[in-house]
Amino acid sequence: FFFAIVSSDMRLRYTTLAVVAALLGAASADRPAPRSALQQRRRLDGLNAPRPVNEGRAAVRRLQGGAGSPKLLRQLKIPLAFTCWYLFSIVYSIANKQVLSAWNFPCTSAAAQLAVGALSVLLLWTPLPLGGEKRLRLRSPPSLDANDVRKLVPVASCLAAGHLLSTVAPAYGTVAFTNVVKTLEPLFTCAFSALLLGQTFPLPVYLSLLPVVFGVCLASASEVSFSAVSLTSGLLSNVAFALRAIAAKSVMSGGDIGSNLTSQNLYGVLTLMALLGCLPVAALVEGPRIAAGTAATVEKMGRRTFARQLLLLGTSHYFYNECAFLALSSASPTPSPAPR
């Protein structure tokens, strides 16, 4: 994976991202795809038919998690999700600063990242032709009605606001300082968990936040290129992401919204909804300047290089957040910003 990061071959990077996404999708497949009535009847007829002793023993081993079982992938789901969350966030932080240094339109950049993520999830949901009538679908799409979408609006709104603010922060400050400020997110998560959910944590959890608060204060006081805009944007993004984490956890634990709404599909839907919220903000704030600024950036960097940077930025952003949602579905809201 690190070879893919430092390699100059962009296709190798995107291939690596696709492989990791496929592994995560396989790891999260906790149940098989639904069968048709005819398939179920054939399956029951086959189970009721007499079998040789060896074949019966092999079937028992498969049911117990033997050969052909994705048990190992399910066991690796959580550590793989947290590891990829951490690694993709590193790639994203570096790529984000590089793009903002050459193309200082943070709101438009935030919308472009979500657009690439939306394209990625739509490709995962789209069946690919394999010849004849065969189709390969990397991920089964969810099924939502209008009421389900309304339930997700608060989560998507928090995602859009947090993403916009977290993109503005490094545009006016350093990557290191922005990431230091983001480590305060557990503090906001604990506060909102107590205020909104009435949920409290053991005393050691709160005491563990004190070094984080002290470190942020120390970094802010000693930061050479201190920016009030970067600090304020980072703090407000913490508020938005903390609310998003709590709201998303509530939605995922409810179990009564849509069908096939896995953690990855949930983030895919939220990405599409957040994109609709970011586009008007980007057009309103940066619309009059975006055409001339983009033309100047393309002339300086080259059209192909600029497109590759945006593609890498959006892809790494989408998959690091998808890994975060996969990890969040298996943990409490408090540890959510740990990889940052």
GROMACS .gro file of C-alpha atoms in nm:
model
  340
    1PHE     CA    1   0.000   0.000   0.000
    2PHE     CA    2   0.280   0.246   0.089
    3PHE     CA    3   0.447   0.159  -0.241
    4ALA     CA    4   0.124   0.262  -0.410
    5ILE     CA    5   0.132   0.594  -0.225
    6VAL     CA    6   0.483   0.691  -0.329
    7SER     CA    7   0.459   0.547  -0.679
    8SER     CA    8   0.426   0.787  -0.967
    9ASP     CA    9   0.196   0.544  -1.148
   10MET     CA   10  -0.152   0.674  -1.069
   11ARG     CA   11  -0.319   0.360  -1.201
   12LEU     CA   12  -0.145   0.156  -0.932
   13ARG     CA   13  -0.284   0.388  -0.665
   14TYR     CA   14  -0.641   0.357  -0.789
   15THR     CA   15  -0.607  -0.020  -0.831
   16THR     CA   16  -0.497  -0.042  -0.469
   17LEU     CA   17  -0.795   0.166  -0.357
   18ALA     CA   18  -1.032  -0.057  -0.554
   19VAL     CA   19  -0.882  -0.377  -0.407
   20VAL     CA   20  -0.914  -0.245  -0.052
   21ALA     CA   21  -1.273  -0.138  -0.120
   22ALA     CA   22  -1.353  -0.486  -0.251
   23LEU     CA   23  -1.198  -0.647   0.058
   24LEU     CA   24  -1.398  -0.421   0.287
   25GLY     CA   25  -1.714  -0.498   0.095
   26ALA     CA   26  -1.648  -0.870   0.127
   27ALA     CA   27  -1.567  -0.835   0.496
   28SER     CA   28  -1.892  -0.653   0.566
   29ALA     CA   29  -2.108  -0.907   0.385
   30ASP     CA   30  -2.246  -1.065   0.700
   31ARG     CA   31  -2.531  -1.239   0.517
   32PRO     CA   32  -2.574  -1.381   0.168
   33ALA     CA   33  -2.771  -1.209  -0.102
   34PRO     CA   34  -3.146  -1.274  -0.094
   35ARG     CA   35  -3.260  -1.575  -0.292
   36SER     CA   36  -3.560  -1.600  -0.518
   37ALA     CA   37  -3.846  -1.833  -0.429
   38LEU     CA   38  -3.735  -2.084  -0.694
   39GLN     CA   39  -3.376  -2.081  -0.566
   40GLN     CA   40  -3.494  -2.135  -0.208
   41ARG     CA   41  -3.718  -2.428  -0.312
   42ARG     CA   42  -3.434  -2.590  -0.506
   43ARG     CA   43  -3.204  -2.538  -0.212
   44LEU     CA   44  -3.450  -2.699   0.030
   45ASP     CA   45  -3.503  -2.992  -0.211
   46GLY     CA   46  -3.129  -3.037  -0.229
   47LEU     CA   47  -3.093  -3.029   0.148
   48ASN     CA   48  -3.368  -3.289   0.193
   49ALA     CA   49  -3.219  -3.525  -0.064
   50PRO     CA   50  -2.996  -3.806   0.068
   51ARG     CA   51  -2.625  -3.736   0.054
   52PRO     CA   52  -2.312  -3.941   0.086
   53VAL     CA   53  -2.145  -3.931   0.426
   54ASN     CA   54  -1.839  -3.738   0.306
   55GLU     CA   55  -2.049  -3.476   0.132
   56GLY     CA   56  -2.260  -3.430   0.444
   57ARG     CA   57  -1.950  -3.380   0.658
   58ALA     CA   58  -1.816  -3.122   0.412
   59ALA     CA   59  -2.145  -2.932   0.433
   60VAL     CA   60  -2.124  -2.933   0.812
   61ARG     CA   61  -1.770  -2.794   0.798
   62ARG     CA   62  -1.885  -2.513   0.569
   63LEU     CA   63  -2.168  -2.424   0.802
   64GLN     CA   64  -1.921  -2.416   1.092
   65GLY     CA   65  -1.695  -2.171   0.912
   66GLY     CA   66  -1.466  -2.407   0.728
   67ALA     CA   67  -1.346  -2.391   0.370
   68GLY     CA   68  -1.537  -2.150   0.153
   69SER     CA   69  -1.651  -1.939   0.448
   70PRO     CA   70  -1.578  -1.564   0.470
   71LYS     CA   71  -1.524  -1.604   0.846
   72LEU     CA   72  -1.164  -1.482   0.826
   73LEU     CA   73  -1.268  -1.168   0.637
   74ARG     CA   74  -1.535  -1.093   0.897
   75GLN     CA   75  -1.279  -1.131   1.175
   76LEU     CA   76  -1.047  -0.889   0.997
   77LYS     CA   77  -1.322  -0.636   0.924
   78ILE     CA   78  -1.265  -0.406   1.223
   79PRO     CA   79  -0.880  -0.396   1.223
   80LEU     CA   80  -0.878  -0.362   0.845
   81ALA     CA   81  -1.130  -0.078   0.862
   82PHE     CA   82  -0.933   0.115   1.123
   83THR     CA   83  -0.602   0.058   0.944
   84CYS     CA   84  -0.737   0.174   0.608
   85TRP     CA   85  -0.909   0.468   0.778
   86TYR     CA   86  -0.573   0.581   0.916
   87LEU     CA   87  -0.376   0.526   0.594
   88PHE     CA   88  -0.630   0.681   0.359
   89SER     CA   89  -0.659   0.983   0.589
   90ILE     CA   90  -0.283   1.039   0.555
   91VAL     CA   91  -0.307   1.028   0.176
   92TYR     CA   92  -0.607   1.260   0.184
   93SER     CA   93  -0.446   1.518   0.416
   94ILE     CA   94  -0.138   1.548   0.195
   95ALA     CA   95  -0.332   1.553  -0.132
   96ASN     CA   96  -0.580   1.806   0.007
   97LYS     CA   97  -0.306   2.053   0.098
   98GLN     CA   98  -0.136   2.007  -0.239
   99VAL     CA   99  -0.457   2.082  -0.428
  100LEU     CA  100  -0.546   2.381  -0.207
  101SER     CA  101  -0.196   2.526  -0.250
  102ALA     CA  102  -0.242   2.536  -0.627
  103TRP     CA  103  -0.622   2.578  -0.640
  104ASN     CA  104  -0.734   2.783  -0.342
  105PHE     CA  105  -1.107   2.724  -0.368
  106PRO     CA  106  -1.185   2.515  -0.058
  107CYS     CA  107  -1.564   2.511  -0.099
  108THR     CA  108  -1.542   2.403  -0.463
  109SER     CA  109  -1.272   2.152  -0.374
  110ALA     CA  110  -1.500   2.005  -0.106
  111ALA     CA  111  -1.780   1.969  -0.360
  112ALA     CA  112  -1.541   1.813  -0.614
  113GLN     CA  113  -1.428   1.556  -0.356
  114LEU     CA  114  -1.788   1.457  -0.289
  115ALA     CA  115  -1.853   1.440  -0.665
  116VAL     CA  116  -1.567   1.193  -0.710
  117GLY     CA  117  -1.698   0.994  -0.413
  118ALA     CA  118  -2.049   0.991  -0.560
  119LEU     CA  119  -1.910   0.865  -0.890
  120SER     CA  120  -1.715   0.593  -0.705
  121VAL     CA  121  -2.016   0.459  -0.517
  122LEU     CA  122  -2.235   0.471  -0.828
  123LEU     CA  123  -1.976   0.259  -1.011
  124LEU     CA  124  -1.976   0.012  -0.721
  125TRP     CA  125  -2.356  -0.014  -0.741
  126THR     CA  126  -2.370  -0.045  -1.121
  127PRO     CA  127  -2.374  -0.400  -1.266
  128LEU     CA  128  -2.082  -0.453  -1.504
  129PRO     CA  129  -2.133  -0.670  -1.817
  130LEU     CA  130  -1.923  -0.986  -1.831
  131GLY     CA  131  -2.047  -1.113  -2.164
  132GLY     CA  132  -2.385  -1.250  -2.255
  133GLU     CA  133  -2.638  -1.206  -1.977
  134LYS     CA  134  -2.384  -1.224  -1.694
  135ARG     CA  135  -2.339  -0.916  -1.477
  136LEU     CA  136  -2.097  -0.839  -1.197
  137ARG     CA  137  -2.206  -0.601  -0.924
  138LEU     CA  138  -1.931  -0.510  -0.676
  139ARG     CA  139  -2.185  -0.395  -0.419
  140SER     CA  140  -2.561  -0.432  -0.388
  141PRO     CA  141  -2.729  -0.089  -0.370
  142PRO     CA  142  -2.963   0.001  -0.084
  143SER     CA  143  -3.336   0.054  -0.118
  144LEU     CA  144  -3.477   0.369   0.045
  145ASP     CA  145  -3.811   0.542   0.035
  146ALA     CA  146  -3.884   0.912   0.088
  147ASN     CA  147  -3.932   0.866   0.463
  148ASP     CA  148  -3.593   0.695   0.492
  149VAL     CA  149  -3.427   0.980   0.304
  150ARG     CA  150  -3.584   1.233   0.542
  151LYS     CA  151  -3.432   1.047   0.837
  152LEU     CA  152  -3.089   1.082   0.680
  153VAL     CA  153  -3.115   1.455   0.608
  154PRO     CA  154  -2.970   1.563   0.950
  155VAL     CA  155  -2.676   1.323   0.910
  156ALA     CA  156  -2.608   1.442   0.555
  157SER     CA  157  -2.634   1.807   0.662
  158CYS     CA  158  -2.375   1.755   0.936
  159LEU     CA  159  -2.153   1.572   0.689
  160ALA     CA  160  -2.176   1.855   0.435
  161ALA     CA  161  -2.109   2.128   0.695
  162GLY     CA  162  -1.821   1.937   0.855
  163HIS     CA  163  -1.662   1.858   0.521
  164LEU     CA  164  -1.682   2.218   0.401
  165LEU     CA  165  -1.532   2.352   0.724
  166SER     CA  166  -1.260   2.089   0.741
  167THR     CA  167  -1.158   2.179   0.385
  168VAL     CA  168  -1.150   2.550   0.464
  169ALA     CA  169  -0.924   2.495   0.769
  170PRO     CA  170  -0.610   2.371   0.587
  171ALA     CA  171  -0.659   2.638   0.318
  172TYR     CA  172  -0.569   2.901   0.580
  173GLY     CA  173  -0.332   2.700   0.800
  174THR     CA  174  -0.087   2.412   0.798
  175VAL     CA  175  -0.188   2.046   0.770
  176ALA     CA  176  -0.024   1.966   1.103
  177PHE     CA  177  -0.210   2.242   1.289
  178THR     CA  178  -0.541   2.144   1.129
  179ASN     CA  179  -0.500   1.780   1.230
  180VAL     CA  180  -0.408   1.884   1.583
  181VAL     CA  181  -0.728   2.085   1.612
  182LYS     CA  182  -0.928   1.791   1.476
  183THR     CA  183  -0.811   1.574   1.765
  184LEU     CA  184  -1.055   1.767   1.983
  185GLU     CA  185  -1.347   1.590   1.818
  186PRO     CA  186  -1.380   1.329   2.100
  187LEU     CA  187  -1.435   1.617   2.344
  188PHE     CA  188  -1.732   1.742   2.142
  189THR     CA  189  -1.859   1.386   2.094
  190CYS     CA  190  -1.861   1.323   2.469
  191ALA     CA  191  -2.032   1.656   2.534
  192PHE     CA  192  -2.305   1.602   2.276
  193SER     CA  193  -2.353   1.240   2.383
  194ALA     CA  194  -2.432   1.364   2.734
  195LEU     CA  195  -2.651   1.654   2.620
  196LEU     CA  196  -2.844   1.484   2.339
  197LEU     CA  197  -2.842   1.116   2.431
  198GLY     CA  198  -2.798   1.130   2.807
  199GLN     CA  199  -2.505   0.893   2.764
  200THR     CA  200  -2.206   0.925   2.995
  201PHE     CA  201  -1.873   0.747   2.991
  202PRO     CA  202  -1.642   0.625   3.268
  203LEU     CA  203  -1.419   0.883   3.436
  204PRO     CA  204  -1.097   0.751   3.270
  205VAL     CA  205  -1.249   0.836   2.931
  206TYR     CA  206  -1.292   1.201   3.028
  207LEU     CA  207  -0.950   1.215   3.193
  208SER     CA  208  -0.790   1.081   2.875
  209LEU     CA  209  -0.921   1.389   2.692
  210LEU     CA  210  -0.726   1.633   2.912
  211PRO     CA  211  -0.388   1.571   2.741
  212VAL     CA  212  -0.561   1.624   2.405
  213VAL     CA  213  -0.706   1.959   2.516
  214PHE     CA  214  -0.371   2.065   2.660
  215GLY     CA  215  -0.191   1.964   2.340
  216VAL     CA  216  -0.427   2.166   2.122
  217CYS     CA  217  -0.385   2.472   2.345
  218LEU     CA  218  -0.008   2.433   2.336
  219ALA     CA  219  -0.003   2.388   1.957
  220SER     CA  220  -0.226   2.692   1.907
  221ALA     CA  221  -0.005   2.910   2.129
  222SER     CA  222   0.319   2.800   1.964
  223GLU     CA  223   0.199   2.780   1.602
  224VAL     CA  224   0.414   3.011   1.390
  225SER     CA  225   0.159   3.042   1.111
  226PHE     CA  226  -0.143   3.063   1.342
  227SER     CA  227  -0.470   3.143   1.166
  228ALA     CA  228  -0.791   3.227   1.346
  229VAL     CA  229  -0.988   3.118   1.039
  230SER     CA  230  -0.818   2.778   1.042
  231LEU     CA  231  -0.876   2.734   1.417
  232THR     CA  232  -1.241   2.839   1.402
  233SER     CA  233  -1.313   2.626   1.096
  234GLY     CA  234  -1.146   2.326   1.256
  235LEU     CA  235  -1.342   2.363   1.581
  236LEU     CA  236  -1.673   2.406   1.398
  237SER     CA  237  -1.598   2.103   1.181
  238ASN     CA  238  -1.543   1.906   1.504
  239VAL     CA  239  -1.890   2.010   1.617
  240ALA     CA  240  -2.045   1.902   1.286
  241PHE     CA  241  -1.860   1.571   1.270
  242ALA     CA  242  -1.939   1.489   1.633
  243LEU     CA  243  -2.309   1.545   1.563
  244ARG     CA  244  -2.278   1.338   1.245
  245ALA     CA  245  -2.116   1.050   1.434
  246ILE     CA  246  -2.390   1.042   1.695
  247ALA     CA  247  -2.669   1.074   1.439
  248ALA     CA  248  -2.517   0.810   1.212
  249LYS     CA  249  -2.470   0.570   1.502
  250SER     CA  250  -2.836   0.616   1.593
  251VAL     CA  251  -2.944   0.548   1.235
  252MET     CA  252  -2.727   0.237   1.202
  253SER     CA  253  -2.838   0.095   1.537
  254GLY     CA  254  -3.207   0.163   1.469
  255GLY     CA  255  -3.240  -0.119   1.218
  256ASP     CA  256  -3.565   0.012   1.072
  257ILE     CA  257  -3.448   0.226   0.781
  258GLY     CA  258  -3.440   0.102   0.424
  259SER     CA  259  -3.302  -0.232   0.314
  260ASN     CA  260  -2.942  -0.335   0.257
  261LEU     CA  261  -2.826  -0.015   0.427
  262THR     CA  262  -2.485  -0.137   0.534
  263SER     CA  263  -2.236   0.109   0.678
  264GLN     CA  264  -2.068   0.146   0.337
  265ASN     CA  265  -2.398   0.198   0.158
  266LEU     CA  266  -2.500   0.446   0.427
  267TYR     CA  267  -2.196   0.661   0.359
  268GLY     CA  268  -2.256   0.629  -0.016
  269VAL     CA  269  -2.608   0.765   0.023
  270LEU     CA  270  -2.488   1.040   0.255
  271THR     CA  271  -2.220   1.138   0.004
  272LEU     CA  272  -2.481   1.188  -0.267
  273MET     CA  273  -2.700   1.391  -0.031
  274ALA     CA  274  -2.408   1.600   0.102
  275LEU     CA  275  -2.300   1.679  -0.255
  276LEU     CA  276  -2.640   1.836  -0.317
  277GLY     CA  277  -2.586   2.055  -0.011
  278CYS     CA  278  -2.229   2.159  -0.096
  279LEU     CA  279  -2.287   2.260  -0.458
  280PRO     CA  280  -2.503   2.568  -0.381
  281VAL     CA  281  -2.258   2.685  -0.113
  282ALA     CA  282  -1.962   2.652  -0.349
  283ALA     CA  283  -2.148   2.837  -0.625
  284LEU     CA  284  -2.251   3.115  -0.389
  285VAL     CA  285  -1.914   3.169  -0.220
  286GLU     CA  286  -1.667   3.100  -0.500
  287GLY     CA  287  -1.877   3.092  -0.817
  288PRO     CA  288  -1.773   3.430  -0.964
  289ARG     CA  289  -1.402   3.349  -0.931
  290ILE     CA  290  -1.391   2.977  -1.001
  291ALA     CA  291  -1.364   2.991  -1.382
  292ALA     CA  292  -1.067   3.227  -1.395
  293GLY     CA  293  -0.895   3.059  -1.100
  294THR     CA  294  -0.933   2.712  -1.245
  295ALA     CA  295  -0.800   2.826  -1.583
  296ALA     CA  296  -0.491   2.972  -1.417
  297THR     CA  297  -0.433   2.651  -1.217
  298VAL     CA  298  -0.472   2.429  -1.523
  299GLU     CA  299  -0.228   2.647  -1.715
  300LYS     CA  300   0.025   2.618  -1.434
  301MET     CA  301  -0.014   2.246  -1.349
  302GLY     CA  302  -0.137   2.102  -1.675
  303ARG     CA  303  -0.484   1.965  -1.736
  304ARG     CA  304  -0.391   1.600  -1.690
  305THR     CA  305  -0.194   1.657  -1.369
  306PHE     CA  306  -0.470   1.869  -1.220
  307ALA     CA  307  -0.734   1.607  -1.305
  308ARG     CA  308  -0.521   1.330  -1.152
  309GLN     CA  309  -0.474   1.530  -0.832
  310LEU     CA  310  -0.848   1.589  -0.799
  311LEU     CA  311  -0.921   1.222  -0.869
  312LEU     CA  312  -0.672   1.104  -0.608
  313LEU     CA  313  -0.805   1.358  -0.359
  314GLY     CA  314  -1.169   1.260  -0.405
  315THR     CA  315  -1.100   0.886  -0.410
  316SER     CA  316  -0.889   0.888  -0.094
  317HIS     CA  317  -1.147   1.108   0.080
  318TYR     CA  318  -1.433   0.876  -0.006
  319PHE     CA  319  -1.264   0.553   0.094
  320TYR     CA  320  -1.117   0.687   0.418
  321ASN     CA  321  -1.462   0.802   0.524
  322GLU     CA  322  -1.618   0.475   0.413
  323CYS     CA  323  -1.366   0.290   0.629
  324ALA     CA  324  -1.457   0.527   0.912
  325PHE     CA  325  -1.826   0.442   0.879
  326LEU     CA  326  -1.744   0.071   0.871
  327ALA     CA  327  -1.540   0.108   1.190
  328LEU     CA  328  -1.809   0.329   1.344
  329SER     CA  329  -2.072   0.061   1.289
  330SER     CA  330  -1.873  -0.169   1.518
  331ALA     CA  331  -1.772   0.082   1.788
  332SER     CA  332  -1.923   0.351   2.006
  333PRO     CA  333  -1.930   0.712   1.879
  334THR     CA  334  -1.652   0.830   2.112
  335PRO     CA  335  -1.352   0.664   1.944
  336SER     CA  336  -1.458   0.783   1.599
  337PRO     CA  337  -1.186   1.048   1.548
  338ALA     CA  338  -0.903   0.835   1.690
  339PRO     CA  339  -0.720   0.785   1.356
  340ARG     CA  340  -0.700   1.163   1.315
   0.00000   0.00000   0.00000
